mmCIF file of C-alpha atoms in Angstrom:
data_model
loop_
_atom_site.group_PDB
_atom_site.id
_atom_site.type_symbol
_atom_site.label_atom_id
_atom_site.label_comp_id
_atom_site.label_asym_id
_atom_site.label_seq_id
_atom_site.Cartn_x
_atom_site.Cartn_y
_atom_site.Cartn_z
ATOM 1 C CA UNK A 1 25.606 -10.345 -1.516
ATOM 2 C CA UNK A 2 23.204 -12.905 -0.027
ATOM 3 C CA UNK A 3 20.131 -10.830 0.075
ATOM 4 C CA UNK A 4 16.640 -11.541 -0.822
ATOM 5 C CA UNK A 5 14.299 -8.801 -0.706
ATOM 6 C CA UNK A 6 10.086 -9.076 -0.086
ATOM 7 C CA UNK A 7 7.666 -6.117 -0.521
ATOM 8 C CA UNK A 8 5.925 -5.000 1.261
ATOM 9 C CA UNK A 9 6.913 -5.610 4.806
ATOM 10 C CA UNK A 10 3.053 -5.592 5.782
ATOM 11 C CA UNK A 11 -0.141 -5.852 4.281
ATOM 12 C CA UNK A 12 -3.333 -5.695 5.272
ATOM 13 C CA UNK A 13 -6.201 -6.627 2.993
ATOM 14 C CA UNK A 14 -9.972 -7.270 2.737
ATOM 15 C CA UNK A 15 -11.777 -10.433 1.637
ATOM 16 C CA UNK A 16 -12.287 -9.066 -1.225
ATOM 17 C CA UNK A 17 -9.212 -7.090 -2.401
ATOM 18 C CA UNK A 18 -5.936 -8.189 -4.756
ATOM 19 C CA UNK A 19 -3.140 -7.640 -3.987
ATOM 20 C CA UNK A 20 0.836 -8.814 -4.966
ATOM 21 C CA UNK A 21 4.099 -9.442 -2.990
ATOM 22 C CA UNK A 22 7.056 -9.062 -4.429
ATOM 23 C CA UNK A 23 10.521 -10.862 -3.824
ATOM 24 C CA UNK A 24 14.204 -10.055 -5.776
ATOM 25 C CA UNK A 25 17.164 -11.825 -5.668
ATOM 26 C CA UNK A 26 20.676 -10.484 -7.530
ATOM 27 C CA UNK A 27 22.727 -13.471 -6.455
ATOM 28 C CA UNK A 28 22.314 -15.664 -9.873
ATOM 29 C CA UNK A 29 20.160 -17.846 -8.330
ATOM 30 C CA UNK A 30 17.835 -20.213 -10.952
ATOM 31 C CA UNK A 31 15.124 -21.349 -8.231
ATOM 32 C CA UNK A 32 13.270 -19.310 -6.059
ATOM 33 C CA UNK A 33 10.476 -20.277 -3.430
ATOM 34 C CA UNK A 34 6.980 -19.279 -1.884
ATOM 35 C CA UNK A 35 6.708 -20.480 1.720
ATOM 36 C CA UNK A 36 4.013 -19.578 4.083
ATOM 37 C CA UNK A 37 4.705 -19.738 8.154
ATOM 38 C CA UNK A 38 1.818 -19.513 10.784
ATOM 39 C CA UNK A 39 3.215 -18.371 14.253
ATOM 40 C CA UNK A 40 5.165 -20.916 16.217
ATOM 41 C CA UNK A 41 4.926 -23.459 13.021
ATOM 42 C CA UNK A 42 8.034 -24.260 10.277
ATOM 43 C CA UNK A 43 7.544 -22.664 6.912
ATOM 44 C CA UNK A 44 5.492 -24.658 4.675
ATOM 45 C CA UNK A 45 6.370 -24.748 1.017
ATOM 46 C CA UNK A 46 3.672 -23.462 -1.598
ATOM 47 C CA UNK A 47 5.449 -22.859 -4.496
ATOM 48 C CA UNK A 48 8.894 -23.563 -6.641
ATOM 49 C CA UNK A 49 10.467 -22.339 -10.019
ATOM 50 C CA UNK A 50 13.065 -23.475 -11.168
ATOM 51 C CA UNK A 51 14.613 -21.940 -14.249
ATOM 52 C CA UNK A 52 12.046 -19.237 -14.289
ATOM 53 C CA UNK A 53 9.442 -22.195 -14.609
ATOM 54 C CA UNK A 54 7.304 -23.744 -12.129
ATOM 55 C CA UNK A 55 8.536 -26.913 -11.073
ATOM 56 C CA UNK A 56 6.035 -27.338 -7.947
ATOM 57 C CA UNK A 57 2.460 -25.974 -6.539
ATOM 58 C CA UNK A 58 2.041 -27.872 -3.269
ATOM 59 C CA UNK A 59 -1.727 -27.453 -3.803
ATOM 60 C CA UNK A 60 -2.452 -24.602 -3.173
ATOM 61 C CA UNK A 61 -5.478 -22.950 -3.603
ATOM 62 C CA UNK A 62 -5.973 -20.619 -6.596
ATOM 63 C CA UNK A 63 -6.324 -17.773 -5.091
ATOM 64 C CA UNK A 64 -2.819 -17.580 -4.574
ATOM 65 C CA UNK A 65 -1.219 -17.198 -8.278
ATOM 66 C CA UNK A 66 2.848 -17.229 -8.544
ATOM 67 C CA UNK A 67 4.330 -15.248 -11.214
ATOM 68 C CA UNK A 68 8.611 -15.576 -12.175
ATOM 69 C CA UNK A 69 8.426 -12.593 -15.124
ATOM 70 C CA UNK A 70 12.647 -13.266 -14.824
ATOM 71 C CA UNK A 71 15.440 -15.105 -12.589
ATOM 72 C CA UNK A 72 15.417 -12.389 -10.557
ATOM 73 C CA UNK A 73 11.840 -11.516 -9.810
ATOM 74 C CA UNK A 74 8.603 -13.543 -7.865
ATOM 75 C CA UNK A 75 5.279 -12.245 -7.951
ATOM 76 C CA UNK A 76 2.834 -13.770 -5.664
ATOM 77 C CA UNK A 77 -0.940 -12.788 -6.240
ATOM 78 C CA UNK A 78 -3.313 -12.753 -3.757
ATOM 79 C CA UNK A 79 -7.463 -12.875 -4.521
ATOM 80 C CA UNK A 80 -10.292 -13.572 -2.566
ATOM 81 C CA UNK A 81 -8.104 -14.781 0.581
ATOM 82 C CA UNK A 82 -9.369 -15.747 3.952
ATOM 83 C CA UNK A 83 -8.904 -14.796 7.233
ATOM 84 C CA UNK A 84 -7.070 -17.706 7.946
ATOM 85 C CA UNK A 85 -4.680 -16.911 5.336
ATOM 86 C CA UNK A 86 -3.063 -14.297 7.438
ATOM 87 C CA UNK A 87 0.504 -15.889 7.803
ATOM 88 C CA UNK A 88 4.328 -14.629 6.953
ATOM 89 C CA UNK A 89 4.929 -15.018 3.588
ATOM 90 C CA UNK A 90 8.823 -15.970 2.634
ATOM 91 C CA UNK A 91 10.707 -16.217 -0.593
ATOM 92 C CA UNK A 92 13.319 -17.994 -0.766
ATOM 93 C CA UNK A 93 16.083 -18.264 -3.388
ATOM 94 C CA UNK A 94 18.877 -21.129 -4.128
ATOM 95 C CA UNK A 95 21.222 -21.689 -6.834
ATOM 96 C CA UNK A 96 19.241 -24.218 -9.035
ATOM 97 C CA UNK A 97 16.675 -25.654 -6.853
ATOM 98 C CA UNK A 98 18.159 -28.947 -5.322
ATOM 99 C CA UNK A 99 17.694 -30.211 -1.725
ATOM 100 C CA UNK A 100 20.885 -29.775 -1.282
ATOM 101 C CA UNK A 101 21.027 -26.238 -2.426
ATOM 102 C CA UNK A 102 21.297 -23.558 0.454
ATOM 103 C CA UNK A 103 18.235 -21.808 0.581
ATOM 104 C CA UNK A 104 18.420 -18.490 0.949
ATOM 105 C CA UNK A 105 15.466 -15.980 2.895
ATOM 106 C CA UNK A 106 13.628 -13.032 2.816
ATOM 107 C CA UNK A 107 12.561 -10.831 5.714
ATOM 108 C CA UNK A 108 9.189 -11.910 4.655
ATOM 109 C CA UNK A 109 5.815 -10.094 4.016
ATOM 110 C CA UNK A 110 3.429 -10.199 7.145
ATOM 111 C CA UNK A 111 -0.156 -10.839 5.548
ATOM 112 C CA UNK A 112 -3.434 -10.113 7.496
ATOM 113 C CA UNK A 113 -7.094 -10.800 6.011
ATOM 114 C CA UNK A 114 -9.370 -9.002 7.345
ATOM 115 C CA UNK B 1 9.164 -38.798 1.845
ATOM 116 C CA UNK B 2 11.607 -37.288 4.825
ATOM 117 C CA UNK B 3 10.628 -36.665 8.221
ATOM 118 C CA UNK B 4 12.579 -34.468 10.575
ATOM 119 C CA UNK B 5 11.719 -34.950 14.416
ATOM 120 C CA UNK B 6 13.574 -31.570 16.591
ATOM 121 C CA UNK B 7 14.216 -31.190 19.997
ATOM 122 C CA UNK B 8 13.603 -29.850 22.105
ATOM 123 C CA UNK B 9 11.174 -27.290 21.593
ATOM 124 C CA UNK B 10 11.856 -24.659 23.913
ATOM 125 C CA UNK B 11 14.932 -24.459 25.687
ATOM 126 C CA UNK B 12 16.415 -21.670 28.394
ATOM 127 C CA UNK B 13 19.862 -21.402 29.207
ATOM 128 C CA UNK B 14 22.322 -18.576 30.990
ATOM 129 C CA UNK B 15 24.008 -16.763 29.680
ATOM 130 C CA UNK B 16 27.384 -18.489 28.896
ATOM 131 C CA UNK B 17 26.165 -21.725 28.970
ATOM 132 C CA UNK B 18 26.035 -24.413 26.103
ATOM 133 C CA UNK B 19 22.544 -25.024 23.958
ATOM 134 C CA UNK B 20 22.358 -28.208 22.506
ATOM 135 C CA UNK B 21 18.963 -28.528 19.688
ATOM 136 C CA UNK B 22 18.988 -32.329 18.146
ATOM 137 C CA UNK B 23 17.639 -32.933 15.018
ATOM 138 C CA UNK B 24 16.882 -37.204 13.518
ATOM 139 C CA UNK B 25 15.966 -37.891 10.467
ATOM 140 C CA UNK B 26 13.937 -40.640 8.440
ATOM 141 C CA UNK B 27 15.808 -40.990 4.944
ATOM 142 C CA UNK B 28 19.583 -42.687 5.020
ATOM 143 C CA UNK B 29 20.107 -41.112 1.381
ATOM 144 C CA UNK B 30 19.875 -37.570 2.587
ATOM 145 C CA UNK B 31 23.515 -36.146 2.349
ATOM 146 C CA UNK B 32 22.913 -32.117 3.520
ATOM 147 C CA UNK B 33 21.350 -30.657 6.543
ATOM 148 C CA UNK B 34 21.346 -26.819 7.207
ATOM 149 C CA UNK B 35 20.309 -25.023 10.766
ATOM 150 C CA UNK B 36 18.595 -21.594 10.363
ATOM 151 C CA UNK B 37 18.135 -18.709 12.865
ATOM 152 C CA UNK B 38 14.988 -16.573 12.944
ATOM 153 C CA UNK B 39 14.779 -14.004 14.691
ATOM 154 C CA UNK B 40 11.020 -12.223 16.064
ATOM 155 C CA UNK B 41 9.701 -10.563 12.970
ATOM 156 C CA UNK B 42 12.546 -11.636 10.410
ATOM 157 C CA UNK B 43 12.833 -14.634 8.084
ATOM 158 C CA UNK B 44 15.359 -17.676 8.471
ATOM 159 C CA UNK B 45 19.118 -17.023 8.171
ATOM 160 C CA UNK B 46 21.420 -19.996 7.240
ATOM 161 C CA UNK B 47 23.715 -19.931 10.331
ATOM 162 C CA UNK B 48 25.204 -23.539 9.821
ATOM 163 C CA UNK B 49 24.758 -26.411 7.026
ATOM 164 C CA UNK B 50 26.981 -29.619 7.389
ATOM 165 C CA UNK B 51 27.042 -32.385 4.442
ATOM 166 C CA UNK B 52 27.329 -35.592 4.730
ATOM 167 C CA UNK B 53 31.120 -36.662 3.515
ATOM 168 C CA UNK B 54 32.101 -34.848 7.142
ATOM 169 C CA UNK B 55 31.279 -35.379 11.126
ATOM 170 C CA UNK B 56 31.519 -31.633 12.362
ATOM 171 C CA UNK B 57 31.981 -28.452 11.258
ATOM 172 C CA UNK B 58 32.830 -25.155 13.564
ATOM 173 C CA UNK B 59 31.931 -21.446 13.099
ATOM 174 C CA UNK B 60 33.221 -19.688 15.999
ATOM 175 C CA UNK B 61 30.698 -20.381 18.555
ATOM 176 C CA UNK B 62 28.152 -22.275 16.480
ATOM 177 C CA UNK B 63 28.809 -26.162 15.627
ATOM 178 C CA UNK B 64 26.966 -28.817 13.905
ATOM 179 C CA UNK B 65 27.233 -32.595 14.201
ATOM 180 C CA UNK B 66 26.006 -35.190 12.371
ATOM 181 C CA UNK B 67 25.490 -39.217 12.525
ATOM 182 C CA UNK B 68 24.713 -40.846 9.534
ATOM 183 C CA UNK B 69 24.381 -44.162 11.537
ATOM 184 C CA UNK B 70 22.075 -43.505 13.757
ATOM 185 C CA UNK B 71 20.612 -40.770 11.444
ATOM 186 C CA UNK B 72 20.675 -37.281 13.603
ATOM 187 C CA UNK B 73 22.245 -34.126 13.869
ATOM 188 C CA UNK B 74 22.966 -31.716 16.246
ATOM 189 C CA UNK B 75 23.721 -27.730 16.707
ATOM 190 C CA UNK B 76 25.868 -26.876 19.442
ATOM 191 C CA UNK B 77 26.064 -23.125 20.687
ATOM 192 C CA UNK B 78 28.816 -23.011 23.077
ATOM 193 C CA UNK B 79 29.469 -19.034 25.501
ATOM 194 C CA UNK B 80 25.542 -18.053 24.603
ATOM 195 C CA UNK B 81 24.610 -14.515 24.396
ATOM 196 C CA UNK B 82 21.421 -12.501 24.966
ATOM 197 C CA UNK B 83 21.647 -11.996 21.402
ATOM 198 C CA UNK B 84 21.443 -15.618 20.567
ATOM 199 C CA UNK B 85 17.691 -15.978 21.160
ATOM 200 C CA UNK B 86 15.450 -17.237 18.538
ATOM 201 C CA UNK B 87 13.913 -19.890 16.775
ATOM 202 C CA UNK B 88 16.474 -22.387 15.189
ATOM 203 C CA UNK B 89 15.269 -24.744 12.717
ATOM 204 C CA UNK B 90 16.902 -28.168 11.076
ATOM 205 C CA UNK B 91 16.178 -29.510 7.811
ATOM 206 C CA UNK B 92 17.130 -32.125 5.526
ATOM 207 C CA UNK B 93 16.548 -32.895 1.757
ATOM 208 C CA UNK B 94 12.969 -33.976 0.697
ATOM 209 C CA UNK B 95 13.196 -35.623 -2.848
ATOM 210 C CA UNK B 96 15.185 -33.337 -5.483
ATOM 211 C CA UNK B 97 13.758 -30.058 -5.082
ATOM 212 C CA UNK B 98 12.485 -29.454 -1.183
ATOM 213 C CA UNK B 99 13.540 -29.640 2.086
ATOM 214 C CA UNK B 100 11.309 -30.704 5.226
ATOM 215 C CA UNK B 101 11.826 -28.293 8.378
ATOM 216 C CA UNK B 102 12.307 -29.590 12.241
ATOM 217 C CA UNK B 103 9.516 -28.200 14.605
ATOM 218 C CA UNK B 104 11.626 -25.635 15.287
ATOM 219 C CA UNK B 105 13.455 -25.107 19.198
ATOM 220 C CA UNK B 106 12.388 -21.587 21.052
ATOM 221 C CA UNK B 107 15.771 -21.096 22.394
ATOM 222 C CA UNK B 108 16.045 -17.811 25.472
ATOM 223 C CA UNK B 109 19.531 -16.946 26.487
ATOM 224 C CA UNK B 110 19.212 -15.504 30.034
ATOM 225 C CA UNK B 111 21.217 -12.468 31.114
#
């Protein structure tokens, strides 16, 4: 089984709201990822943990706060977003976190800020 | 740090033709490079990954090459089908934990 799973499949939230996305992974992986893609653009890499710890924050602002509660589970936050944070959000998941580990996708979340 | 240059970035071909996508890439120490499908609305799937002790590797239709000397590899989609439209993306290794993307190439198999 090489399946990540992201809830939910959409959201739409206000300026003001919070809100979480979820990701799970039951392939024993040890790393797992936050990317966000804009249409027609790569994904760009927010966020890795490694080992249920995280291992890099890409600078991103705080209103996005990761959460790894196990090596299964991501939590991704959201506060106080902009409009222009409306994006796809993927996880990602990979056997301990290399390069040269396969990463492994979810379907993503579609996020709009309203 | 890496840099991946991918091209092209749209490309239409008819159905049963070949699609070629060509990836280079900066850093002579990077030793794995994966291809990903996405498909409209979905994330990336991992359709391809070739490492660097080998030239070419085949899955069916699907084939990756690589040269380490002049740094660049390439996906090769040979009989395309309708159903192989998408976005395919390269990447390579970026330092020990990340990996940078290609642009991405917009490929539309014509019926």
């Amino acid at each position: 089984d090489t399946e990540v799973t992201q809830t939910p499949k959409h959201l739409v939230m206000g300026m003001t709201n919070k809100k979480s996305l979820k990701c799970e992974q039951h392939m024993g992986h040890r790393a797992m990822y936050w990317y966000k893609q804009k249409a027609k653009k790569p994904p760009e890499l927010m966020f890795v943990y490694s080992y249920e710890k995280l291992s890099i924050n890409e600078s991103v602002p705080s209103r996005f706060s990761p959460e790894c509660p196990n090596s299964s589970l991501l939590n991704l936050h959201l506060h106080a977003l902009q409009p222009e944070d409306s994006a796809l959000y993927l996880c990602a998941s990979s056997l301990q976190g290399m390069g040269v580990d396969t990463q492994y996708f979810g379907p993503g979340t579609r996020l709009t800020v309203l | 740090g890496e840099n991946v240059e991918q091209h092209p970035s749209t490309l239409s071909v008819q159905e049963g033709d070949s699609a070629v996508i060509k990836c280079t890439y900066s850093d002579s120490a990077s030793n794995y490079f994966p291809w990903y499908k996405q498909e409209l609305g979905k994330g990336p799937q991992l359709i391809i990954d070739i490492r660097s002790n080998v030239g070419e590797k085949k899955d069916q239709r699907i084939a990756v090459t690589l040269n380490k000397t002049a740094k660049h590899f390439s996906l090769h989609i040979t009989e395309t089908q309708p159903e192989d439209s998408a976005v395919y993306f390269c990447a390579a290794p970026q330092g020990y934990q990340k990996v940078t993307f290609g642009t991405g190439t917009k490929l539309q198999v014509i019926p």
